[in-house]
């Protein structure tokens, strides 16, 4: 219940203490309606009640509008009687900022009826409009731009009457609420940044602005420098790297379209693609396209065309390319039967006008996949001495080079691992020592060295066999791949008076050497004998000596190289 209703009831109670009920009255004939308006405008709220009521009052934010504090806000009410005794009220309001979103009610009352209150309505005030949204431009051509935007929010029934547009030194006021306009320039300057602002207009005035900058676009008088570089990547794809130098151009002269066309020598188009036109910090446009390889396109022409919204640029020079294909028939052998490796290959077929200048040869350790070195070769063969005898798997990548750049690489892998060489009678040291309990202690010493590629043994197997007792010893020894000699030693107990032999076999992934067999007899005593023999790859010392006791010594030293 409104405060006024309570007050009227109390007054009626005081005036009519004997009354126990009120008369029922008719409702409003006119109720106030909400109003949307512009700042500082003047509006009127209307209210009419039937002749059942003696009083009619307006309330603003629940305060009677006849009070001074409400009148100071620009409200003025006027209540009159109309035909038939009905009451009409008009509340005039100024649309000041302070009155925005003010709620308005109308109350009709009488001494004989209950007071009634109208629906609550609101005064909504629209000030200057906010800026437009989504301001953007689209080139129609180099000197004409379509400017578009989204209208800002405004209250219902408060119209946007137009837009105020500042285009450089030109001001334009549109007489309608269209959200686009075409801007044109005569002889636009591509070096000057054009600043455009758009502001909405209503009855209050010009609202906030939104800005957009752009350069009008023209075709430069001088076409920028264009370069095309051919590159073959690791997957053997042929790429064209495009560079457009725009350092001498104004921004409005930059190309916004760069099209690369690949043609055969008969001008048949094989491919056409565009690259991004973003300019980097060095004022260069860069991009890359892939050359199609489906038709074995080894000789082709590249055209690069440039344009912007101002039109097509003058033609750029064409670029001709001859891609060097891969070499064929890569062959590699060891030519001196030791450590000199020879590589040969067949040259690819090329255009007579652009010959191969040299080859890039890259060498890799195929086991560890480690790059070792790269060599420039002027012919179709190359030799090198393998200075690391433990590397016996090599991969070679060979690429032809001409004045246009590197061609398509070709790889081949070769293994030079060979069966180790056998020991012989000049390579073993044995020492036989008789004991008191009819056993002979045989001590052997094997010295393993390496001189040739691929012959390094991974293991040595030593076996001792006697006629009466059969195999009495067999063991394998791991040989480390080090530059220092490997020294393999062992002790074997053999019964006296036996005819025996010791067998030594070297092995690697390629296979096993022929066994070296050395005979010895534990039943005979030998005089002191010392023999030393040296060969190019194997050195052996044999020492056989008498003992003044019952000891026989036979030393065998095996050096395999």
Tab-separated table of C-alpha atoms in Angstrom, residues 194-197 210-214:
chain	number	residue	atom	x	y	z
A	194	UNK	CA	44.381	8.492	-44.041
A	195	UNK	CA	42.499	8.835	-40.741
A	196	UNK	CA	38.718	8.368	-40.734
A	197	UNK	CA	36.420	8.819	-37.729
A	210	UNK	CA	35.595	5.563	-33.545
A	211	UNK	CA	38.633	5.774	-35.801
A	212	UNK	CA	40.175	3.766	-38.615
A	213	UNK	CA	43.432	4.334	-40.478
A	214	UNK	CA	44.405	3.164	-43.943
